[in-house]
C-alpha positions as a printed NumPy array, in Angstrom:
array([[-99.684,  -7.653,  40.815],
       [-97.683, -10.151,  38.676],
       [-97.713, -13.655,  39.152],
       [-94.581, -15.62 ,  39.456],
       [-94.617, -16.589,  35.785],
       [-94.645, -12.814,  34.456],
       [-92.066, -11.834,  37.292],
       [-89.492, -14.773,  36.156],
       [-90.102, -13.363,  32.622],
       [-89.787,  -9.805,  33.251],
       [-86.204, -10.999,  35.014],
       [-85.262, -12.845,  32.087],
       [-85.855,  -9.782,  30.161],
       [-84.542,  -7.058,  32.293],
       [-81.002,  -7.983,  33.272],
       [-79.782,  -6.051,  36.17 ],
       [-77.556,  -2.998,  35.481],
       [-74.051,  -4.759,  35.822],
       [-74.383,  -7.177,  32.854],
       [-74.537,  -3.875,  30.462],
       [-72.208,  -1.784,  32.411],
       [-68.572,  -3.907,  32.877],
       [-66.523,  -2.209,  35.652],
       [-63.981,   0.009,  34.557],
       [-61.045,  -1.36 ,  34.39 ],
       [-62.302,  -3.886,  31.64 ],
       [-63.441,  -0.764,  29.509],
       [-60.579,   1.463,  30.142],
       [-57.184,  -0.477,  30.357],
       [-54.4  ,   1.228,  32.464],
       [-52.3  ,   3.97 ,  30.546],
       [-48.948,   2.162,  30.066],
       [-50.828,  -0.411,  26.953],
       [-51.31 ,   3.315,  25.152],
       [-48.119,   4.618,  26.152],
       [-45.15 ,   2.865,  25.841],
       [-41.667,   4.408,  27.77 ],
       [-40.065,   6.402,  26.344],
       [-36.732,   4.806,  25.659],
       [-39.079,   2.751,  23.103],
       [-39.096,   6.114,  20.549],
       [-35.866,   7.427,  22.158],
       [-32.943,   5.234,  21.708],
       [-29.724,   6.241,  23.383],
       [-26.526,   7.285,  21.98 ],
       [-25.129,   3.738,  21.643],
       [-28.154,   2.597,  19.187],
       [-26.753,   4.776,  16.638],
       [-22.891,   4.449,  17.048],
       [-21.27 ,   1.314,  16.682],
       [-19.444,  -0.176,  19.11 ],
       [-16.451,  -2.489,  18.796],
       [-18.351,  -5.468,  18.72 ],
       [-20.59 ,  -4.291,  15.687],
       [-17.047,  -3.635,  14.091],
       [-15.23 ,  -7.278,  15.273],
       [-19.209,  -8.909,  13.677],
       [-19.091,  -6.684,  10.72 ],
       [-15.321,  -7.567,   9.796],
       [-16.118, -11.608,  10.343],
       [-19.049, -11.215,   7.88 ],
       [-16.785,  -9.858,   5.377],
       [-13.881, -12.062,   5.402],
       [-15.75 , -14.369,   2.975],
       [-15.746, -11.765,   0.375],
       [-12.587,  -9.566,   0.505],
       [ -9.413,  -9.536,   2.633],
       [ -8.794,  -5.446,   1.483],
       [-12.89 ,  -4.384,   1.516],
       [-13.038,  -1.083,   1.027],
       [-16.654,  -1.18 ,   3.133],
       [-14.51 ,  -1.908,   6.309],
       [-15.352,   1.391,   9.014],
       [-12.216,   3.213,   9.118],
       [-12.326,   5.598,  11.992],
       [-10.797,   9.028,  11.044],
       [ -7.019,   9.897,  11.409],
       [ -5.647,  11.556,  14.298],
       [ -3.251,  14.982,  13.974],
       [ -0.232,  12.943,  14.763],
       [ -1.239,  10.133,  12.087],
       [ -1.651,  12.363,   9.813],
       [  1.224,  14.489,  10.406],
       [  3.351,  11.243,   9.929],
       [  1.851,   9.815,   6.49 ],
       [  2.031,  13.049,   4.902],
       [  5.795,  13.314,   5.915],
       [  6.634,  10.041,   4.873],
       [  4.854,  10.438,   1.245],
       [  6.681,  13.74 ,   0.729],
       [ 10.3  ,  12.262,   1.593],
       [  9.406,   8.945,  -0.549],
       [  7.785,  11.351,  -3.401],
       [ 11.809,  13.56 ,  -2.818],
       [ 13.965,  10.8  ,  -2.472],
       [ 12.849,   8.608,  -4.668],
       [ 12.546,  11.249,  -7.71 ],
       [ 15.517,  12.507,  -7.262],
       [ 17.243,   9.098,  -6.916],
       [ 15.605,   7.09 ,  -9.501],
       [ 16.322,   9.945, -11.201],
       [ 20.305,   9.615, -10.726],
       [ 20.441,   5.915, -11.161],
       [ 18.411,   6.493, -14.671],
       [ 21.364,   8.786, -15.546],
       [ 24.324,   6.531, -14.385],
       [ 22.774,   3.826, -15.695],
       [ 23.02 ,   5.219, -19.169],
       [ 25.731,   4.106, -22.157],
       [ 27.197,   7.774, -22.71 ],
       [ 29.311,   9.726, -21.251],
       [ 30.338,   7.36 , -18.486],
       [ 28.251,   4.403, -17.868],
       [ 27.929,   2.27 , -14.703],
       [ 31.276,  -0.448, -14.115],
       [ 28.537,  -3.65 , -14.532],
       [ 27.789,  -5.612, -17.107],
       [ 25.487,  -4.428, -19.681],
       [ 22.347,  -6.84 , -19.057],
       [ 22.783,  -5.244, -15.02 ],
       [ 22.806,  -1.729, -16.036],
       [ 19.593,  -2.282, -17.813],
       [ 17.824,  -3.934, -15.656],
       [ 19.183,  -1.348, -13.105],
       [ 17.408,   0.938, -15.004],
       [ 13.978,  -0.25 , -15.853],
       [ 13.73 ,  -1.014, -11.796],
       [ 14.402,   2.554, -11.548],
       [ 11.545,   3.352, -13.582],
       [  9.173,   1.009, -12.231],
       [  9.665,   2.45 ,  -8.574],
       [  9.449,   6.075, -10.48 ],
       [  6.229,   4.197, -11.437],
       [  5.154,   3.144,  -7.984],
       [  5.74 ,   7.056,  -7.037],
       [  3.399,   8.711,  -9.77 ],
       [  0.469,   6.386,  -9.514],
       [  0.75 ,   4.97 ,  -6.051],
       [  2.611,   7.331,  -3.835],
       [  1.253,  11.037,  -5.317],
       [ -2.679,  10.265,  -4.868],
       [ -2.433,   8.321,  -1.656],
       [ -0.806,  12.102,  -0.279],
       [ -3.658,  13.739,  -1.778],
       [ -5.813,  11.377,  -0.171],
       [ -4.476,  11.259,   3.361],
       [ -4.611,  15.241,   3.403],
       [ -8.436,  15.565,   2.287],
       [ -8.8  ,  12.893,   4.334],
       [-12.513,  11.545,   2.558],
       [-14.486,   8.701,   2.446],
       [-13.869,   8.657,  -1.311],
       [-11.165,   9.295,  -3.557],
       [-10.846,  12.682,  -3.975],
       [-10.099,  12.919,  -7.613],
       [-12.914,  11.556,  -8.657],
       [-14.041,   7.642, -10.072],
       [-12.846,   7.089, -13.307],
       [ -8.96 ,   8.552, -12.021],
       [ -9.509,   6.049,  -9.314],
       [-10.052,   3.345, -12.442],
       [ -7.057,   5.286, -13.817],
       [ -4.637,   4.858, -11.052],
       [ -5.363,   1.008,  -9.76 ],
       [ -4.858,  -0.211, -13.31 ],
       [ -1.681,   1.348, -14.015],
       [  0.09 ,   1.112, -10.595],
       [ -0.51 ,  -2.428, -10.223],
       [  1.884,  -3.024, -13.365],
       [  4.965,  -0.886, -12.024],
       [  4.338,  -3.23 ,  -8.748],
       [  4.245,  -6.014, -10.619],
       [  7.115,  -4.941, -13.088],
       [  9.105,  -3.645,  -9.6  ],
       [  9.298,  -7.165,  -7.954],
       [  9.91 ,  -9.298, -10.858],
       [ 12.51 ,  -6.926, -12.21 ],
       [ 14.496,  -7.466,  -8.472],
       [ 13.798, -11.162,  -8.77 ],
       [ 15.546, -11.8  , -12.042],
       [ 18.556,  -9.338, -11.266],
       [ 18.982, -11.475,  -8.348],
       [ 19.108, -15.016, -10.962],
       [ 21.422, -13.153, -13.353],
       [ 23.993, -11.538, -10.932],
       [ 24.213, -15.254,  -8.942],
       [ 24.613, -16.618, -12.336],
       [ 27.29 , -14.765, -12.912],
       [ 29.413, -14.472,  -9.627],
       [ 29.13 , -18.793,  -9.941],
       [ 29.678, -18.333, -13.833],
       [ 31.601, -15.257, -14.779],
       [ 32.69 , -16.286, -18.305],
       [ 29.388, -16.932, -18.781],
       [ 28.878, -13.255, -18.458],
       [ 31.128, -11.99 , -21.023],
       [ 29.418, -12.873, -23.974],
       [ 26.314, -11.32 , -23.321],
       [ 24.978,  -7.597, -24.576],
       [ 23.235,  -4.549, -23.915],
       [ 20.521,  -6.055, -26.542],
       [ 20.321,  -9.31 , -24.471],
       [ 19.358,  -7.341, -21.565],
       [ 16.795,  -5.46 , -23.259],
       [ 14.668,  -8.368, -24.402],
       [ 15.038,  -9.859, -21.216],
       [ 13.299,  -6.495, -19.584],
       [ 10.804,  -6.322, -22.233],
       [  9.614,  -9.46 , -21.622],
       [  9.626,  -8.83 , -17.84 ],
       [  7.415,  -5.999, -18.313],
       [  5.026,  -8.1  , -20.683],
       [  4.363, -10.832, -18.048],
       [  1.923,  -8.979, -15.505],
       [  0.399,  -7.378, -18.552],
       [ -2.267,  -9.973, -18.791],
       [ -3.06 ,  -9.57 , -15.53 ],
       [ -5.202,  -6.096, -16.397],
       [ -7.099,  -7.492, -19.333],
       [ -8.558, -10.726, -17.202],
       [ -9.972,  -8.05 , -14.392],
       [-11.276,  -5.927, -16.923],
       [-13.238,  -8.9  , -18.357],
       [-14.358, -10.056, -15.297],
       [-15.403,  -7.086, -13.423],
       [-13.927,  -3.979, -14.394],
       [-15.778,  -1.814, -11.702],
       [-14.837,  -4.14 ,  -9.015],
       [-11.925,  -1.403,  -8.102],
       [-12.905,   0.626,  -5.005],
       [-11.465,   3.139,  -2.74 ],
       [-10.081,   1.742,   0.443],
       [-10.198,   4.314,   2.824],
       [ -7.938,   2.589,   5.141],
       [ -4.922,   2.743,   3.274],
       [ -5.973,   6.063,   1.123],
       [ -6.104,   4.319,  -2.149],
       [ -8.089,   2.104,  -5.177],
       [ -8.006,  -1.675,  -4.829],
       [ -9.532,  -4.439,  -6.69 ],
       [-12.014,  -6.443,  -4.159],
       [-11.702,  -9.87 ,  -5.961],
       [-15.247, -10.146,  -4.937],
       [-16.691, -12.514,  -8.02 ],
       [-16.795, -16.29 ,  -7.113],
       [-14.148, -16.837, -10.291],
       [-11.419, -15.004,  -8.376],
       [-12.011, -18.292,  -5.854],
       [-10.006, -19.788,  -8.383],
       [ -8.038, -17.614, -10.064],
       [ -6.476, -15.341,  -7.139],
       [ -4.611, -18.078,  -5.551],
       [ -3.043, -19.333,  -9.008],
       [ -2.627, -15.582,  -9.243],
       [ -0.655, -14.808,  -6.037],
       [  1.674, -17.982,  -6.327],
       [  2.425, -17.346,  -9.906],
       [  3.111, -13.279,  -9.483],
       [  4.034, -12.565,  -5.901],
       [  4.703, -15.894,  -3.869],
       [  7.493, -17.849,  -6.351],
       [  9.165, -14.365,  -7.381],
       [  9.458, -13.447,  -2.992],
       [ 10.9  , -17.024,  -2.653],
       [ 13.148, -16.61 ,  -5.174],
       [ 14.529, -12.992,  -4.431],
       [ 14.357, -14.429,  -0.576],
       [ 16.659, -17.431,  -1.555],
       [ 19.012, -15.54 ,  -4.184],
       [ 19.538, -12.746,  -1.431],
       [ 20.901, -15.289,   0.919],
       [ 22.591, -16.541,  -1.897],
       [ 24.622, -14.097,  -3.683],
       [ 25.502, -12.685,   0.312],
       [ 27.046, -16.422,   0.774],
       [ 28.834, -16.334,  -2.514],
       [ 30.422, -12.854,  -2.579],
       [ 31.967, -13.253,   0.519],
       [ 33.199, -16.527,  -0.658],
       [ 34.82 , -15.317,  -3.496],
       [ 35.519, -12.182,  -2.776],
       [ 39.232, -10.648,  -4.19 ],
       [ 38.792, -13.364,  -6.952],
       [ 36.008, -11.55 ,  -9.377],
       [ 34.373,  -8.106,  -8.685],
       [ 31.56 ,  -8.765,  -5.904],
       [ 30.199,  -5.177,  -5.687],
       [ 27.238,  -5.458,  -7.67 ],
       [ 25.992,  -8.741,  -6.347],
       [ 26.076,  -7.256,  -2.913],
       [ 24.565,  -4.17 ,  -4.288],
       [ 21.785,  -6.694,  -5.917],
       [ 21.401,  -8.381,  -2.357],
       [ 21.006,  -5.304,  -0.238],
       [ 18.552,  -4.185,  -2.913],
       [ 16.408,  -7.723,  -2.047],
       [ 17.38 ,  -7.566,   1.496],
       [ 15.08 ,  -3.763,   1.746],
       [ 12.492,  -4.997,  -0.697],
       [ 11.91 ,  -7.834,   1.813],
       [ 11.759,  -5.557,   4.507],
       [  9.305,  -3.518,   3.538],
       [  6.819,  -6.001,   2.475],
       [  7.136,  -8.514,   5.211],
       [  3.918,  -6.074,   7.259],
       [  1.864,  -6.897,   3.969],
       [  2.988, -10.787,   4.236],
       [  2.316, -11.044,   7.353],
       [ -1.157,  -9.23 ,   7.721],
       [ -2.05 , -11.408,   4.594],
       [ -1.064, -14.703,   7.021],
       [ -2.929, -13.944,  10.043],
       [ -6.234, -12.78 ,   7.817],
       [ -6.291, -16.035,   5.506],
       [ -5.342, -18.339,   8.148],
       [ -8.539, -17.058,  10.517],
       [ -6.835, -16.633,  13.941],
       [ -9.297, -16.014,  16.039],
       [ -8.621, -12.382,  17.808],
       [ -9.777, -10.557,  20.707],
       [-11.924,  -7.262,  19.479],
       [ -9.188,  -5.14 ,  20.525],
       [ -6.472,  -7.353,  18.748],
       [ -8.866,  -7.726,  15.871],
       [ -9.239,  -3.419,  15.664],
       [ -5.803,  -3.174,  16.016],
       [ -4.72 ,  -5.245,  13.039],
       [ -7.636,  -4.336,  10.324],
       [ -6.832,  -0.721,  11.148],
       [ -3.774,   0.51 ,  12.082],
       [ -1.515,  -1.949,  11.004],
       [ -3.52 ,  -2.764,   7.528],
       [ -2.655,   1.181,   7.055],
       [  1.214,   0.553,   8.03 ],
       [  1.658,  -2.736,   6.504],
       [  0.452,  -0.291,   2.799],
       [  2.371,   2.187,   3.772],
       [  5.802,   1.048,   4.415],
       [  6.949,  -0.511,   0.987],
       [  7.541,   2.948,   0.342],
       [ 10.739,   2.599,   1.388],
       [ 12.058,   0.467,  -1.325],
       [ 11.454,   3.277,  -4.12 ],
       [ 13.442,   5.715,  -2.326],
       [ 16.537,   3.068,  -0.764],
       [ 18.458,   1.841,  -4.115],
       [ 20.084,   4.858,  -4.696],
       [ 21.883,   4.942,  -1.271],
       [ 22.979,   1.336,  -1.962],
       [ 24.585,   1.68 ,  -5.233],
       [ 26.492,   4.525,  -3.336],
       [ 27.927,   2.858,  -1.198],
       [ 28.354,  -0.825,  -2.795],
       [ 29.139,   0.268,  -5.914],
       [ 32.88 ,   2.648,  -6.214],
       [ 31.826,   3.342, -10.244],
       [ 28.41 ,   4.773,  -9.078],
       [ 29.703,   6.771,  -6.237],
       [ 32.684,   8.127,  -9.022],
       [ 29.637,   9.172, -11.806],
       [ 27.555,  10.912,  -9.081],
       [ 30.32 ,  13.252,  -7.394],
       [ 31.123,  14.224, -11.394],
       [ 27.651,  14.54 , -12.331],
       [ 26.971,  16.841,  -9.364],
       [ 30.132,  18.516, -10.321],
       [ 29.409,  19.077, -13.237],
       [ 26.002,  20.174, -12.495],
       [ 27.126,  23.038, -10.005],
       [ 29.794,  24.181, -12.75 ],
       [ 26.859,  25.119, -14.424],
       [ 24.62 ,  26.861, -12.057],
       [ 24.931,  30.39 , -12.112],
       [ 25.142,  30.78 ,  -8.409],
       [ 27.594,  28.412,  -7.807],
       [ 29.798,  29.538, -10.468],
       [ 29.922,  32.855,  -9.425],
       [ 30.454,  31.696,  -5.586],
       [ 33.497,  29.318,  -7.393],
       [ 35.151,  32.438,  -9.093],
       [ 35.083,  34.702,  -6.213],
       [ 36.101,  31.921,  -3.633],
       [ 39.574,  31.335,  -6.168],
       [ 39.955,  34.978,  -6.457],
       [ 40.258,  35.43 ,  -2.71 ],
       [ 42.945,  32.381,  -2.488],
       [ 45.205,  33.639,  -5.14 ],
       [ 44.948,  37.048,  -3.553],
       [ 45.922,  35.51 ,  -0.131],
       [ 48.9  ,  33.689,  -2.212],
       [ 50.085,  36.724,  -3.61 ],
       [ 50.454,  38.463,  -0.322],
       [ 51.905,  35.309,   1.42 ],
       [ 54.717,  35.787,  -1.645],
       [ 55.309,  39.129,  -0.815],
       [ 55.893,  38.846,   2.552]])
């Protein structure tokens, strides 16, 4: 038998069971800290489509860098859209062919040349083929575009280089061209013996070195970042981002130099030369300054939607996400889309504002249908039928 010292020794050595054995639920922890529920491996639809929030975030992060990013989400077109752009590009691509086309012809010095002075029928001309221009590189791939409908351009990178670099010249060319027919023709409804001493050679240097001025404009993007052009697929073309901290700088000199003082100036000589022909109308020939301020009058019109997106973006008005959606979308796409309309509207207005244009049309489509076979034919048998009908009328 143990004495009390052995017995308090063997129970120092010999713990009881319990201080080797924890209970269970210390060993084995309940199943939910191994398994996690499922939604943690399963995320639901909304995880991986973004909502209009993640848009309305996404679009304030990117304000900073470019007003027309082409990494904005553009949500695909629907049948009716689509439908409707490809209409409009075909009638602009029609239309304004086939008038720029005319007024290139009217416009010329043989056989019968437009009733306007000489430095107006030139500059007449080189805005008609500036807005033939604006068709070829701007209107033609935006149509191929809108049908493929992809998230690039569809004929390929370096045509998207191709395109952005020489449309942005016609534009350019098209505005400034406006803005100094506007100057001449008030100078010369205020002035008009001013206007008889000048030439056809006058007006060409005066176009030339319209068309030189946005020239520079290409070689200072090219040196700063020439692959900064990307496709936009919210309008359906190639735009330069502006999206190197130089352009902080430069774009606003930029935009005041090229596109704010010249849509002042054709905005204050339209109102202008509208005042002053009807003023002095029946005392000098007013047809071709109204013809010059209808012509401003539609180019204002169709790029007031660009002005005014421009205004609400730079001035950061704080919009609802629906508002916000509504404007970087659908109206970004209409406000690009509706300039259009000056290419294809200037030969309508020298029709009617101008009685010499209307008079070299009529004979140039004459003269045209003289020549078609069909036509001819259709002429000969058509006067063949009304001398026979004279002949009988005779005899009886």
């Amino acid at each position: 038998m143990l004495n009390p010292s052995q017995s308090k020794r063997v129970c120092h050595f010999t713990p009881p069971l319990h201080h080797f054995t924890p209970p269970l639920h210390n060993v084995t922890p309940p199943l939910h800290h191994f398994t996690p529920p499922l939604h943690h491996f399963t995320p639901f639809q909304h995880h991986f489509t973004p909502s209009l929030h993640h848009f309305t975030l996404y679009t304030t992060l990117c304000r900073n860098t470019s007003v027309m990013s082409p990494d904005f989400p553009s949500p695909p077109l629907s049948s009716t859209e689509k439908y409707c752009l490809v209409t409009w590009c075909l009638i602009t691509i029609v239309i304004g062919v086939m008038g720029n086309l005319v007024i290139f012809l009217a416009t010329r010095s043989s056989p019968r040349p437009l009733r306007t002075d000489p430095v107006s029928r030139v500059l007449i001309r080189n805005i008609a083929v500036s807005d033939m221009g604006v068709i070829v590189f701007g209107c033609c791939p935006r149509l191929v575009s809108v049908i493929l409908e992809q998230n690039h351009f569809p004929l390929g990178t370096s045509a998207c280089y191709v395109f952005h670099y020489l449309r942005t010249p016609f534009n350019l060319a098209s505005l400034l061209l406006i803005c100094c027919l506007h100057v001449y023709k008030l100078v010369n409804v205020t002035y008009p013996l001013r206007a008889l001493g000048r030439t056809r050679q006058s007006g060409v240097i005066l176009a030339t070195l319209i068309w030189l001025v946005p020239t520079p404009l290409l070689p200072v993007q090219l040196l700063i970042n020439p692959r900064d052009v990307a496709y936009n697929p919210r309008v359906f073309m190639c735009l330069y981002s502006f999206r190197d901290a130089v352009w902080k700088r430069l774009r606003p000199v930029q935009a005041l130099l090229l596109i704010g003082i010249p849509n002042v100036v054709v905005l204050c000589t339209t109102i202008s030369l509208m005042v002053v022909a009807k003023r002095v109308r029946g005392k000098v020939r007013v047809g071709g300054a109204l013809a010059a301020s209808y012509v401003g009058a539609v180019y204002l019109l169709s790029f007031i939607p660009v002005a005014f997106y421009e205004v609400i973006i730079k001035s950061n008005v704080v919009l609802s996400p629906n508002v916000r959606y509504f404007v970087e979308v659908k109206y970004f796409r209409f406000a690009y889309f509706i300039p259009f309309l000056n290419v294809m509207c200037n030969v309508f207005i020298y029709y009617i504002s101008l009685e010499s244009f209307k008079v070299t049309v009529r004979r140039g489509v004459s003269r045209w249908i003289k020549k078609v076979p069909i036509f001819s034919s259709y002429r000969k048998r058509s006067g063949d039928v009304v001398r026979l009908r004279l002949r009988i009328m005779r005899r009886s």
